[in-house]
JSON list of C-alpha atoms in Angstrom, two decimals:
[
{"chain": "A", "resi": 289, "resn": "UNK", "atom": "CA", "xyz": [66.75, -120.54, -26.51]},
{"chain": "A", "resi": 290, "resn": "UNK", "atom": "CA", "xyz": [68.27, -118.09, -29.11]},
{"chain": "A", "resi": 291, "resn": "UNK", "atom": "CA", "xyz": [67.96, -114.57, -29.68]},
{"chain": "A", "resi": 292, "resn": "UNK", "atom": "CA", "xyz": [65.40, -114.90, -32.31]},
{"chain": "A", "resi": 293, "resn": "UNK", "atom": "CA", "xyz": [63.24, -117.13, -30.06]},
{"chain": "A", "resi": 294, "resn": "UNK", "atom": "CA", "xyz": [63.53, -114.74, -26.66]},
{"chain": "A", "resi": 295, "resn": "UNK", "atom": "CA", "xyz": [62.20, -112.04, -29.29]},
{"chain": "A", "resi": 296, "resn": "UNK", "atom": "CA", "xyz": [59.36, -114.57, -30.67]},
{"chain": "A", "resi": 297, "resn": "UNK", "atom": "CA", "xyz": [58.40, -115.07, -26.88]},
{"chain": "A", "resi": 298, "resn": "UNK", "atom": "CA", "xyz": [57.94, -111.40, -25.75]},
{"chain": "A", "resi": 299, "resn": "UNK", "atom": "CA", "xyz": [56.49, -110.63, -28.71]},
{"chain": "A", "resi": 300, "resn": "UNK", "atom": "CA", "xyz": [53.43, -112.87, -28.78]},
{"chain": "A", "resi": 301, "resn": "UNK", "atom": "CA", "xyz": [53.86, -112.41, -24.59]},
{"chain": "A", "resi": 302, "resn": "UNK", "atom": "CA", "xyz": [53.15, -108.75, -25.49]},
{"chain": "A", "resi": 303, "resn": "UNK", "atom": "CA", "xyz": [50.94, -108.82, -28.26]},
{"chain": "A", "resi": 304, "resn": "UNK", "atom": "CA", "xyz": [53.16, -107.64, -30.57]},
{"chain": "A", "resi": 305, "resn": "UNK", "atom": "CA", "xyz": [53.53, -107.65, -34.21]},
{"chain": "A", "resi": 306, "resn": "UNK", "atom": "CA", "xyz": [56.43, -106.70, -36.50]},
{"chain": "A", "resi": 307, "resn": "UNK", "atom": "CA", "xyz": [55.48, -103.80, -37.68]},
{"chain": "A", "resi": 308, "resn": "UNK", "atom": "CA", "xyz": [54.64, -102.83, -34.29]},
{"chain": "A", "resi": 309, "resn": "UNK", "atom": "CA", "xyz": [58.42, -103.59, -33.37]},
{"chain": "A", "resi": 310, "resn": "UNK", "atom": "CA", "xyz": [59.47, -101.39, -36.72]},
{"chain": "A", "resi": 311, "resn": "UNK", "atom": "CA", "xyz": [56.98, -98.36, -35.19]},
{"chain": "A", "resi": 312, "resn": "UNK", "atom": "CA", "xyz": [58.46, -98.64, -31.97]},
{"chain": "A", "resi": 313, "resn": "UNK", "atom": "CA", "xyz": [62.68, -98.63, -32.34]},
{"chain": "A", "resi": 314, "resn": "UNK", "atom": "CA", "xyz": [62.67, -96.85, -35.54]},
{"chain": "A", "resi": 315, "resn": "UNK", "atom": "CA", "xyz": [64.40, -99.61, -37.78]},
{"chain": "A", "resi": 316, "resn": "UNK", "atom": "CA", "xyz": [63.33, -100.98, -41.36]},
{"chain": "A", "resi": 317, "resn": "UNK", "atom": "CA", "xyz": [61.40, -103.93, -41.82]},
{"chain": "A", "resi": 318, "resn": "UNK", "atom": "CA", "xyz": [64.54, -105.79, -43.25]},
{"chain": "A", "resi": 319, "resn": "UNK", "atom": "CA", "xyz": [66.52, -105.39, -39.80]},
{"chain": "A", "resi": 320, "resn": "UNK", "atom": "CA", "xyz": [63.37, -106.82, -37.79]},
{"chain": "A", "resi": 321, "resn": "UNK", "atom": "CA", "xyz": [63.21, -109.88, -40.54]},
{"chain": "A", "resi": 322, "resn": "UNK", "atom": "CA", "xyz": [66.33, -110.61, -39.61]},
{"chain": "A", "resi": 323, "resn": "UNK", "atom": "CA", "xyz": [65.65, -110.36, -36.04]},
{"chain": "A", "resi": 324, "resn": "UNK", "atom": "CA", "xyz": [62.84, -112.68, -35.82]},
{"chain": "A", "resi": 325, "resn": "UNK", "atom": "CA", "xyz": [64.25, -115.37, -38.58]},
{"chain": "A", "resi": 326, "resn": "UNK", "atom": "CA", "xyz": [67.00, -115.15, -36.62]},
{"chain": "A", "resi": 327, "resn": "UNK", "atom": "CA", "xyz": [69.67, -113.88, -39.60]},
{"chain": "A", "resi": 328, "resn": "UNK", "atom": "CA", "xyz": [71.36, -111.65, -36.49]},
{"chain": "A", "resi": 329, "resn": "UNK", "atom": "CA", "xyz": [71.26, -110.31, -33.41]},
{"chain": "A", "resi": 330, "resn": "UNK", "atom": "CA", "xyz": [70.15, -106.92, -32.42]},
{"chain": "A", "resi": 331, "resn": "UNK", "atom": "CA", "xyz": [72.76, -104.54, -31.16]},
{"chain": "A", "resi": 332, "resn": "UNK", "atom": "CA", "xyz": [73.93, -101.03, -29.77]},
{"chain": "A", "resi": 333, "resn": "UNK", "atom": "CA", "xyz": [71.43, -98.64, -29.87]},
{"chain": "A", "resi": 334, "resn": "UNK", "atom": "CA", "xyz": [68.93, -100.98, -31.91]},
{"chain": "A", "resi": 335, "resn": "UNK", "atom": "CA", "xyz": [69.14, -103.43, -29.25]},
{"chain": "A", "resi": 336, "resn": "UNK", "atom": "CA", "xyz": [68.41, -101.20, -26.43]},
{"chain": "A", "resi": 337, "resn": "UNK", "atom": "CA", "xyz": [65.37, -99.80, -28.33]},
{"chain": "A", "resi": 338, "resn": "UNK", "atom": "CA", "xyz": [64.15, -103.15, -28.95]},
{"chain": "A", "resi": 339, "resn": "UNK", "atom": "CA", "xyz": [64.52, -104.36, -25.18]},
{"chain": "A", "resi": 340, "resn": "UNK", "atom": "CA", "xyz": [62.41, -100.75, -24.56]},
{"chain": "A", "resi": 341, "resn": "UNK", "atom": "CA", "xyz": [59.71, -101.83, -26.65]},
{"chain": "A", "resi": 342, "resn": "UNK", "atom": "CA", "xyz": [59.81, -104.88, -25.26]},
{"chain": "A", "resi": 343, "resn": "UNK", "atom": "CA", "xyz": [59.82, -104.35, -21.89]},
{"chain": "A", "resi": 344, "resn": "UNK", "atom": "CA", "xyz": [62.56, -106.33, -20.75]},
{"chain": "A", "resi": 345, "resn": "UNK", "atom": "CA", "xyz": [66.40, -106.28, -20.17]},
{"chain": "A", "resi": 346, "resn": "UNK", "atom": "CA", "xyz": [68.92, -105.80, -22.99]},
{"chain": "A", "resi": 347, "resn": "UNK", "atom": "CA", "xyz": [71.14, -108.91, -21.39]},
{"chain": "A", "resi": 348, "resn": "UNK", "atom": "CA", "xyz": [67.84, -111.63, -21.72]},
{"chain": "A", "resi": 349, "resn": "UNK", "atom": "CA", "xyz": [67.59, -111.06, -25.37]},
{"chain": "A", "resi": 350, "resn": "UNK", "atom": "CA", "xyz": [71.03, -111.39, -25.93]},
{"chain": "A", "resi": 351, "resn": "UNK", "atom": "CA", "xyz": [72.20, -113.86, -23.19]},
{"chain": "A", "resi": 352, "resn": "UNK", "atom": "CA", "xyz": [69.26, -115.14, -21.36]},
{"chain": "A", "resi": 353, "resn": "UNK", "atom": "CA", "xyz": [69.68, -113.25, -18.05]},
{"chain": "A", "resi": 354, "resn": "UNK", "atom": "CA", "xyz": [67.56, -111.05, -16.00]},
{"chain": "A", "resi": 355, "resn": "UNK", "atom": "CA", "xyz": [64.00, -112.22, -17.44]},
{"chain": "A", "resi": 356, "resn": "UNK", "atom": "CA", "xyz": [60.94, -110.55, -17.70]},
{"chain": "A", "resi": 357, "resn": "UNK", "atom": "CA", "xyz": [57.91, -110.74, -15.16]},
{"chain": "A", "resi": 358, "resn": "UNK", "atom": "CA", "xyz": [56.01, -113.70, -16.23]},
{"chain": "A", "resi": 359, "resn": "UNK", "atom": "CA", "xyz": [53.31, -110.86, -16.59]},
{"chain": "A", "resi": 360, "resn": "UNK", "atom": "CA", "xyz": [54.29, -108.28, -19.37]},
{"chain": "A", "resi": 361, "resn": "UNK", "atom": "CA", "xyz": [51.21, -106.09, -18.45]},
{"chain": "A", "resi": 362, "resn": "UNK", "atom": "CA", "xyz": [51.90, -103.04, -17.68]},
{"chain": "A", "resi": 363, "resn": "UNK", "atom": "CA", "xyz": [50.71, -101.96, -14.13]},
{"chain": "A", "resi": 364, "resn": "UNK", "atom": "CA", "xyz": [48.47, -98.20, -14.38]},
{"chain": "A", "resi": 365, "resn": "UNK", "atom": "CA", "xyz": [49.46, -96.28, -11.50]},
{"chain": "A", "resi": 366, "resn": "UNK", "atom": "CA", "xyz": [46.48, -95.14, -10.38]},
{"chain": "A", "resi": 367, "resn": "UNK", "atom": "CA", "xyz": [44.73, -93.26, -7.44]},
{"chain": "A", "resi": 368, "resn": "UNK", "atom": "CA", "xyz": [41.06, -94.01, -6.23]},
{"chain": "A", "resi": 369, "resn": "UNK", "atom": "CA", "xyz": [39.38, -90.57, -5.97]},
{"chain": "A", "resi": 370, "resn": "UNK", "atom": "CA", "xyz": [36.62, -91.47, -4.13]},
{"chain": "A", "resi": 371, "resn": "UNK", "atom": "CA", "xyz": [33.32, -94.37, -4.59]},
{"chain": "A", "resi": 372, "resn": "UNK", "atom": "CA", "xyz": [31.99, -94.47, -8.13]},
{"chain": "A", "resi": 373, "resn": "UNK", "atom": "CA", "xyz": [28.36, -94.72, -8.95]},
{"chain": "A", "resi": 374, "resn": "UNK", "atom": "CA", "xyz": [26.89, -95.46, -12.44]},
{"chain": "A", "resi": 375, "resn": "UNK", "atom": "CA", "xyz": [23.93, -93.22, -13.45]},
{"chain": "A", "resi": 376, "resn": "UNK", "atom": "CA", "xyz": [21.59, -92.43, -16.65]},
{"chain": "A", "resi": 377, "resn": "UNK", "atom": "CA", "xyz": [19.25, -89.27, -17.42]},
{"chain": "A", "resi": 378, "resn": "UNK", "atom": "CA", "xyz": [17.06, -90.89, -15.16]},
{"chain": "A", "resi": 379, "resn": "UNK", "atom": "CA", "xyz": [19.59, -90.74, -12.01]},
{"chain": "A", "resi": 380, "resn": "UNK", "atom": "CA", "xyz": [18.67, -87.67, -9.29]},
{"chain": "A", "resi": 381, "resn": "UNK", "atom": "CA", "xyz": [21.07, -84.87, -9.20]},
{"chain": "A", "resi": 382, "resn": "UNK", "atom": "CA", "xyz": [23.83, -85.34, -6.05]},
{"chain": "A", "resi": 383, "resn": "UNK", "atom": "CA", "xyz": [23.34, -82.45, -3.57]},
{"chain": "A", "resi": 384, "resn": "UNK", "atom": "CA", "xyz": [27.08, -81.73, -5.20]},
{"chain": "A", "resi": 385, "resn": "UNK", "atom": "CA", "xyz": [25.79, -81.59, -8.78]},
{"chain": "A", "resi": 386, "resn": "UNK", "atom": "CA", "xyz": [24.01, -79.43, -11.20]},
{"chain": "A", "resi": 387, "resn": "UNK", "atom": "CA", "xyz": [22.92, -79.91, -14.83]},
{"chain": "A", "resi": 388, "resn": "UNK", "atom": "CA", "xyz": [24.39, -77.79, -17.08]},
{"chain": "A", "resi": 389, "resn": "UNK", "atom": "CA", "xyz": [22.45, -76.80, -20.60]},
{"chain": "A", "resi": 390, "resn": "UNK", "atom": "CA", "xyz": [23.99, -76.84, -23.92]},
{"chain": "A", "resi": 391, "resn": "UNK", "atom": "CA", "xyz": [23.92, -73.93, -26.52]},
{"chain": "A", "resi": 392, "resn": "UNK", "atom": "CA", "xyz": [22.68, -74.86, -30.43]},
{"chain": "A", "resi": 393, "resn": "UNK", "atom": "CA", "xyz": [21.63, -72.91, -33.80]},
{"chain": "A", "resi": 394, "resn": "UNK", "atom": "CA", "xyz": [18.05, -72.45, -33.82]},
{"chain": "A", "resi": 395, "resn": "UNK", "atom": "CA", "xyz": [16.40, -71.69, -37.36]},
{"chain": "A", "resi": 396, "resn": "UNK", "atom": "CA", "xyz": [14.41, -68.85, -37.11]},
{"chain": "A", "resi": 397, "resn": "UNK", "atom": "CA", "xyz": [12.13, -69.65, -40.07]},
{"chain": "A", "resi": 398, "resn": "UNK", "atom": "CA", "xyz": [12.00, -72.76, -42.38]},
{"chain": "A", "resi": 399, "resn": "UNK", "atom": "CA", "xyz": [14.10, -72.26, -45.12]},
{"chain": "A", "resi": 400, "resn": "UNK", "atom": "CA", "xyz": [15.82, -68.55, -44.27]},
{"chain": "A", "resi": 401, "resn": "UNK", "atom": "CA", "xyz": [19.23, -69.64, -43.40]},
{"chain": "A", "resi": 402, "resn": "UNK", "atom": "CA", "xyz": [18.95, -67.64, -40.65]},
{"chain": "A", "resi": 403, "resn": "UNK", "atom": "CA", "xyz": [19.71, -68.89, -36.72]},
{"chain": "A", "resi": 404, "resn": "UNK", "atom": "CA", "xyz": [20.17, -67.58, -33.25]},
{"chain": "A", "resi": 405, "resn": "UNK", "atom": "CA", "xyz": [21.75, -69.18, -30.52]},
{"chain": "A", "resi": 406, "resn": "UNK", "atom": "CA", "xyz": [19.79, -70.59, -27.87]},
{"chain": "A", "resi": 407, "resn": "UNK", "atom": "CA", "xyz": [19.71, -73.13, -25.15]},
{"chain": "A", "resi": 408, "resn": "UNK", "atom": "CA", "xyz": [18.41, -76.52, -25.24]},
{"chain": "A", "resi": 409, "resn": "UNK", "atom": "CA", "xyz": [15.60, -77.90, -23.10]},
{"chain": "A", "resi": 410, "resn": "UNK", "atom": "CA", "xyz": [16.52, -81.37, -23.34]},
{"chain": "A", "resi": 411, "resn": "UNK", "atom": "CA", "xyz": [20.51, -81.62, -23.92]},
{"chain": "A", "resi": 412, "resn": "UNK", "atom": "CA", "xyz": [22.91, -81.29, -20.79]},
{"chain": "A", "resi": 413, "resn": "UNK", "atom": "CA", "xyz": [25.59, -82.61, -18.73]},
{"chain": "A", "resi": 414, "resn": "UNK", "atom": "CA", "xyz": [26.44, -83.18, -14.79]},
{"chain": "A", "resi": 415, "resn": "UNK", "atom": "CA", "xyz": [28.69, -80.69, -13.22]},
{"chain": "A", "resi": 416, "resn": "UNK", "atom": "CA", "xyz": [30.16, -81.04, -9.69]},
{"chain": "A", "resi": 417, "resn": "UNK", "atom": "CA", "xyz": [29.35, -77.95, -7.86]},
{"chain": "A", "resi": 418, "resn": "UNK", "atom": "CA", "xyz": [33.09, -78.08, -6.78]},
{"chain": "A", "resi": 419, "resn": "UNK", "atom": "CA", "xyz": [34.55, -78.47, -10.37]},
{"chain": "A", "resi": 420, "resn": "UNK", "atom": "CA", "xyz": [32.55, -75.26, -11.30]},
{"chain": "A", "resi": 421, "resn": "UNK", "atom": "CA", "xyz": [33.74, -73.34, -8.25]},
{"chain": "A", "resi": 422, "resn": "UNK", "atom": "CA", "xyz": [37.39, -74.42, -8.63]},
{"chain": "A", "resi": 423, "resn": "UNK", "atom": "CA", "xyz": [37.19, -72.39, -12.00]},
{"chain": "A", "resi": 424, "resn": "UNK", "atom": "CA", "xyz": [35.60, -69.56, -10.64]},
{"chain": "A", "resi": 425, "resn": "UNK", "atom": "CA", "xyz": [32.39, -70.11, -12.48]},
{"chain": "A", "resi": 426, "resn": "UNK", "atom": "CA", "xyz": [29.06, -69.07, -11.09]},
{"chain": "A", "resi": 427, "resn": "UNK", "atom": "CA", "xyz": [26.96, -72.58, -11.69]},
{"chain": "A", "resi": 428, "resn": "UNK", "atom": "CA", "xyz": [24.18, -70.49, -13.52]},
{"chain": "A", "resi": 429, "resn": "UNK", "atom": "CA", "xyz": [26.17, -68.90, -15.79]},
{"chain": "A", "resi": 430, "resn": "UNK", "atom": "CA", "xyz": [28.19, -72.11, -16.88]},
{"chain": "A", "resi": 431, "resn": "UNK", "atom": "CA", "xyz": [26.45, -73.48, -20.65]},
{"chain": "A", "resi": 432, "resn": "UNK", "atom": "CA", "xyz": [28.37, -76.58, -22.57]},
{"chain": "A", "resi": 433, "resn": "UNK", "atom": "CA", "xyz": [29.01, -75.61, -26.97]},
{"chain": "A", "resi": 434, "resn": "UNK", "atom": "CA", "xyz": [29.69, -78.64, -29.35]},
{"chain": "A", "resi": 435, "resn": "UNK", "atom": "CA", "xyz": [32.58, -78.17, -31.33]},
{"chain": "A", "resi": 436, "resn": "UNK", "atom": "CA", "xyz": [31.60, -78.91, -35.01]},
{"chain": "A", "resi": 437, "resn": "UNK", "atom": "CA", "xyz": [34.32, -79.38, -38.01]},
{"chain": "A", "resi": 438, "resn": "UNK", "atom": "CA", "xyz": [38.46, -79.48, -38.05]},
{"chain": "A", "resi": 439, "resn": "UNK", "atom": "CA", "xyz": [39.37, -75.70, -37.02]},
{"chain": "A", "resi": 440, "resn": "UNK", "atom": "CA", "xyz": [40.58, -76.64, -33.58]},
{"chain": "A", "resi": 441, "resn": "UNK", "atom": "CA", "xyz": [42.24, -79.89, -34.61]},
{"chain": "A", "resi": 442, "resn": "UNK", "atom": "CA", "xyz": [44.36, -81.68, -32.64]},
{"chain": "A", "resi": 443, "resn": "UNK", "atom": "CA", "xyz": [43.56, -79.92, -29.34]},
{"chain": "A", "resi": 444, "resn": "UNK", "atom": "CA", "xyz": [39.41, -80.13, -29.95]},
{"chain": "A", "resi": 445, "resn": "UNK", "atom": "CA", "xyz": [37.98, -82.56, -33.10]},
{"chain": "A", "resi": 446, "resn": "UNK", "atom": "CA", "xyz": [35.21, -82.44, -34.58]},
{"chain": "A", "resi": 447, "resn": "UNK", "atom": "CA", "xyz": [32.39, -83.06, -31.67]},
{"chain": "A", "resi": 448, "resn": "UNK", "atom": "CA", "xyz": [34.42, -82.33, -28.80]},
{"chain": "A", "resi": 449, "resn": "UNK", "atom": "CA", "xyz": [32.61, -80.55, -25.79]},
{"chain": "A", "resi": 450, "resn": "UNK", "atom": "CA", "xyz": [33.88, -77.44, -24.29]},
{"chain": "A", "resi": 451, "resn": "UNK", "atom": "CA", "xyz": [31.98, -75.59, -20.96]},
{"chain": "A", "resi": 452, "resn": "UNK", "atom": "CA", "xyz": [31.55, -72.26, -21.24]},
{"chain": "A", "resi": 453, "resn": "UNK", "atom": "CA", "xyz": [31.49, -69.10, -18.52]},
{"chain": "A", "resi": 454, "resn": "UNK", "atom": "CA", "xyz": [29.25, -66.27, -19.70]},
{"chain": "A", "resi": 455, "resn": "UNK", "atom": "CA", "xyz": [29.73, -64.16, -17.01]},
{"chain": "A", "resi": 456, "resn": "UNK", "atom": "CA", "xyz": [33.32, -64.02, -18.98]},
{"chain": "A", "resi": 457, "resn": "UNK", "atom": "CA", "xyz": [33.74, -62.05, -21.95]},
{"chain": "A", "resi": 458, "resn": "UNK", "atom": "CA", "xyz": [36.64, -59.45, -21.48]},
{"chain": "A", "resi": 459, "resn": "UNK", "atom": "CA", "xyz": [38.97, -61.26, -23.69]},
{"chain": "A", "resi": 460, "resn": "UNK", "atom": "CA", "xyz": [42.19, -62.66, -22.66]},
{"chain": "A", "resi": 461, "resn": "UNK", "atom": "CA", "xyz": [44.69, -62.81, -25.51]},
{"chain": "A", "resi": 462, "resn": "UNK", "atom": "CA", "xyz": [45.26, -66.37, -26.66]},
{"chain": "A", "resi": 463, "resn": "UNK", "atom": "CA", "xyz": [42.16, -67.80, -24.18]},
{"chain": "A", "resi": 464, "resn": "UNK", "atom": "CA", "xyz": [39.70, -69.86, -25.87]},
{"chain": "A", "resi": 465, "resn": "UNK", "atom": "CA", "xyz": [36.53, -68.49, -26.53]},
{"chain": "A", "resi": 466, "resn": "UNK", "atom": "CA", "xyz": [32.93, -69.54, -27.57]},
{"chain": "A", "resi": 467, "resn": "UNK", "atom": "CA", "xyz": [31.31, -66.94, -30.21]},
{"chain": "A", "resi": 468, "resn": "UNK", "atom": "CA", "xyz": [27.83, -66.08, -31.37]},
{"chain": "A", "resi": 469, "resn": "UNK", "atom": "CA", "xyz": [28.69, -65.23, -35.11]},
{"chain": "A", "resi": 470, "resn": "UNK", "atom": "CA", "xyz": [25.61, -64.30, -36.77]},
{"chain": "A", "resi": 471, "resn": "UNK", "atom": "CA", "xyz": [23.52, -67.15, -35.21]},
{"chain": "A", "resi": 472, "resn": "UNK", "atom": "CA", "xyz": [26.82, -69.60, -35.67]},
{"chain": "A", "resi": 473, "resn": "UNK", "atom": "CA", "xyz": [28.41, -71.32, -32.47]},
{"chain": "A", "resi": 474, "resn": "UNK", "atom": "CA", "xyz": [32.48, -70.61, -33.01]},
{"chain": "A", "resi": 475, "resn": "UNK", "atom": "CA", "xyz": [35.25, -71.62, -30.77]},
{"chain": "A", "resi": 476, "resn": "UNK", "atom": "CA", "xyz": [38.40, -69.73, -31.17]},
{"chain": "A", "resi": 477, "resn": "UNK", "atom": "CA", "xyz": [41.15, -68.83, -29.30]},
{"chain": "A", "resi": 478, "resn": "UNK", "atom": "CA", "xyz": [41.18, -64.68, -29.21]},
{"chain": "A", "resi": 479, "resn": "UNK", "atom": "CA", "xyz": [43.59, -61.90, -29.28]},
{"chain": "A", "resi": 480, "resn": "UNK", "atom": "CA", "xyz": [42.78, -57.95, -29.41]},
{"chain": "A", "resi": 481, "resn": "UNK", "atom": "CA", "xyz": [43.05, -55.79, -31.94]},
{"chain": "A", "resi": 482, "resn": "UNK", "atom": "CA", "xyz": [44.09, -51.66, -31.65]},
{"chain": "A", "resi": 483, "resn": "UNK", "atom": "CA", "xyz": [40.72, -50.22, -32.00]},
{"chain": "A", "resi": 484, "resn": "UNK", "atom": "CA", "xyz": [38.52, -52.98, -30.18]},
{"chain": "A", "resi": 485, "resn": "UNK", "atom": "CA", "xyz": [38.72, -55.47, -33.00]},
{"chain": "A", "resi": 486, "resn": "UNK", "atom": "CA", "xyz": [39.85, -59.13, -32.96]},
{"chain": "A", "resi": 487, "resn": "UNK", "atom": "CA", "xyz": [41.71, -61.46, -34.30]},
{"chain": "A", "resi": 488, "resn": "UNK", "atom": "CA", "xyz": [40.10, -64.67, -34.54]},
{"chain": "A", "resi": 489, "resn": "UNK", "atom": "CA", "xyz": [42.73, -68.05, -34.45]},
{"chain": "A", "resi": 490, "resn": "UNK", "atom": "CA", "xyz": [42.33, -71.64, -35.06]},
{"chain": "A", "resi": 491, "resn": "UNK", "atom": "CA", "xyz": [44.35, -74.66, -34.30]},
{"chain": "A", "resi": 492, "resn": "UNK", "atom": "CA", "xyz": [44.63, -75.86, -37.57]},
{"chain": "A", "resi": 493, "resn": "UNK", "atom": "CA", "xyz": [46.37, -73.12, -39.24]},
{"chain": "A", "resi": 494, "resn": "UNK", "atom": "CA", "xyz": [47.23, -74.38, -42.34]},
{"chain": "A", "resi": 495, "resn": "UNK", "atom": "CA", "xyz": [43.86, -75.03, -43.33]},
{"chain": "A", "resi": 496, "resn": "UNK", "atom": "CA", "xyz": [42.07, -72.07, -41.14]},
{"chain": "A", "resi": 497, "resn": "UNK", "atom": "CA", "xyz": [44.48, -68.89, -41.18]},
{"chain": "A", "resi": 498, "resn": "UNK", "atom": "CA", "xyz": [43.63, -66.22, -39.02]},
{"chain": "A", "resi": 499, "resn": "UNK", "atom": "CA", "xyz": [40.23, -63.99, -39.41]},
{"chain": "A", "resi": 500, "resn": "UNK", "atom": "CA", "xyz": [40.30, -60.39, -37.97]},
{"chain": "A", "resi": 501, "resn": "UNK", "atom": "CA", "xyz": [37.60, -58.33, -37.42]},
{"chain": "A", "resi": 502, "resn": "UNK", "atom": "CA", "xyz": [37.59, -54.65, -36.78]},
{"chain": "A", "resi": 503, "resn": "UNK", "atom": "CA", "xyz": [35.41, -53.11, -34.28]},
{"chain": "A", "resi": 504, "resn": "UNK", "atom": "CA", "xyz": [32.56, -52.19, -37.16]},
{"chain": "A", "resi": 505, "resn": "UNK", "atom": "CA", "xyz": [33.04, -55.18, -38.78]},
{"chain": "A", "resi": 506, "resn": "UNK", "atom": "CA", "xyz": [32.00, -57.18, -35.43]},
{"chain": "A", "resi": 507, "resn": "UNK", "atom": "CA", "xyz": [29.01, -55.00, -34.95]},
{"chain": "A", "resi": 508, "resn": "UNK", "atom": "CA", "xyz": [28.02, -55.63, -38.69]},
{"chain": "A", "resi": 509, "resn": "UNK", "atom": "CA", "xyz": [29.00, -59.45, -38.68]},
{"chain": "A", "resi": 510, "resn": "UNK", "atom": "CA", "xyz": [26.90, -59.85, -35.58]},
{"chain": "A", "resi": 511, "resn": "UNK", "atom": "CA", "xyz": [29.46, -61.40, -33.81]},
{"chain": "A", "resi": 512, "resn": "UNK", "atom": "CA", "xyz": [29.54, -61.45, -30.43]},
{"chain": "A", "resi": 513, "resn": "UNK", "atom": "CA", "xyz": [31.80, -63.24, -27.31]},
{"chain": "A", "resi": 514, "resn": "UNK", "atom": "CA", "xyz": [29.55, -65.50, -25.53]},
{"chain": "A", "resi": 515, "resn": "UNK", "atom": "CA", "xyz": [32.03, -66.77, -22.80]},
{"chain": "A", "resi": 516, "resn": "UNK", "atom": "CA", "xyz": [35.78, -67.83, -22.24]},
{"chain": "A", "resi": 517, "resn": "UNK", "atom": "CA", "xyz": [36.05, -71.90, -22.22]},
{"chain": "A", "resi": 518, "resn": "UNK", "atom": "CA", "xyz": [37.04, -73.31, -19.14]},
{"chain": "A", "resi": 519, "resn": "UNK", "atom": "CA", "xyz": [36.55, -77.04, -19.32]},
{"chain": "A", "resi": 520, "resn": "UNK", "atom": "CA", "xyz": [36.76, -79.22, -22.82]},
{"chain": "A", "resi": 521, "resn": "UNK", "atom": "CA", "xyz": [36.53, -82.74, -23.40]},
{"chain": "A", "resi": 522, "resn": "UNK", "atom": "CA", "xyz": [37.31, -84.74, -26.72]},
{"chain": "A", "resi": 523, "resn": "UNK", "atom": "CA", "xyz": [35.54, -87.87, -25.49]},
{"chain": "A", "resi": 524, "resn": "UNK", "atom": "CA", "xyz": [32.93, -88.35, -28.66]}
]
């Protein structure tokens, strides 16, 4: 076997295709050409990226030596936590476990444009009584916001989930915060102003810059801090 036929092997071994090799060492699509037709050999730093991405040693691709596991898959290093147990909505709470409502806009009247923020009677999600106490958060005071739109991009897209203390709502400069704005769910991240105001910050600065409200403002705005995020999760 030659170079070029080593590299042919791992590839398809791995599931790899050639622009995957190009996204993984960093090289143009003429160098990997030329790999895999077998025009040269990889070498110096381009062969030790390739043997990276391939998961084997430098020495095979060039000379044959020191092969690969017959089994390129990589192995997850993982830790069992304890038995797992499928459930539904229909699924009794554990004695460990507590539901956990959500907050959403609620139209006052048909047509106004005008909403308040209230809890759901049907939407919520399974807390462990221990994950809730490891944060410090009294189980009745714990709610769950959706996040809607790109503000909080890349830490929280559009429809992440982030749980929500009440019982929190000194603010802690540059903690995450949910925020009853006029009858609007916000999540921020928050920083004081002189004066009691604050500033409000996104993520995704360069289309969201900064908002800051002054201490009137917030009254007149109807804003108010509903509770400082202590769990999120971006599974949608």
């Amino acid at each position: 076997m030659e170079f070029k036929d080593r590299l042919q092997a791992r590839m398809k071994a791995l599931g790899l295709t050639a622009a995957d090799i190009i996204k993984l060492t960093g090289v143009s699509k003429g160098t990997v050409s030329f790999w895999v037709n077998g025009k040269n050999g990889a070498t110096g730093k381009n062969l030790l990226s390739l043997a990276k991405a391939l998961r084997c040693a430098p020495e095979w691709l060039t000379d044959g030596k020191n092969p690969p596991d017959a089994d390129p898959q990589p192995k997850a290093n993982a830790t069992m936590l304890g038995p797992i147990s499928v459930w539904d909505d229909e699924t009794p709470l554990d004695d460990d476990e507590v539901y956990v409502p959500f907050l959403k806009e609620v139209e006052l009247s048909a047509g106004s444009g005008r909403t308040v923020i209230e809890k759901s009677s049907s939407r919520k999600l399974r807390f462990g009584k221990q994950t809730l106490r490891n944060q410090g958060v009294q189980f009745d005071q714990a709610v769950c916001v959706t996040v809607h739109g790109n503000s909080m991009e890349p830490v929280l897209p559009d429809g992440s989930t982030v749980g929500v203390d009440k019982s929190s709502t000194a603010v802690k400069d540059g903690k995450m915060y949910a925020i009853d704005h006029g009858g609007e769910l916000r999540v921020k991240t928050l920083y004081r102003l002189p004066g009691g105001g604050l500033r409000f910050r996104s993520f995704n600065q360069d289309e969201h810059p900064d908002e800051e409200y002054t201490a009137q403002q917030l009254l007149e705005s109807g804003i108010s801090v509903l509770g400082k995020v202590f769990w999120y999760s971006v599974l949608l």
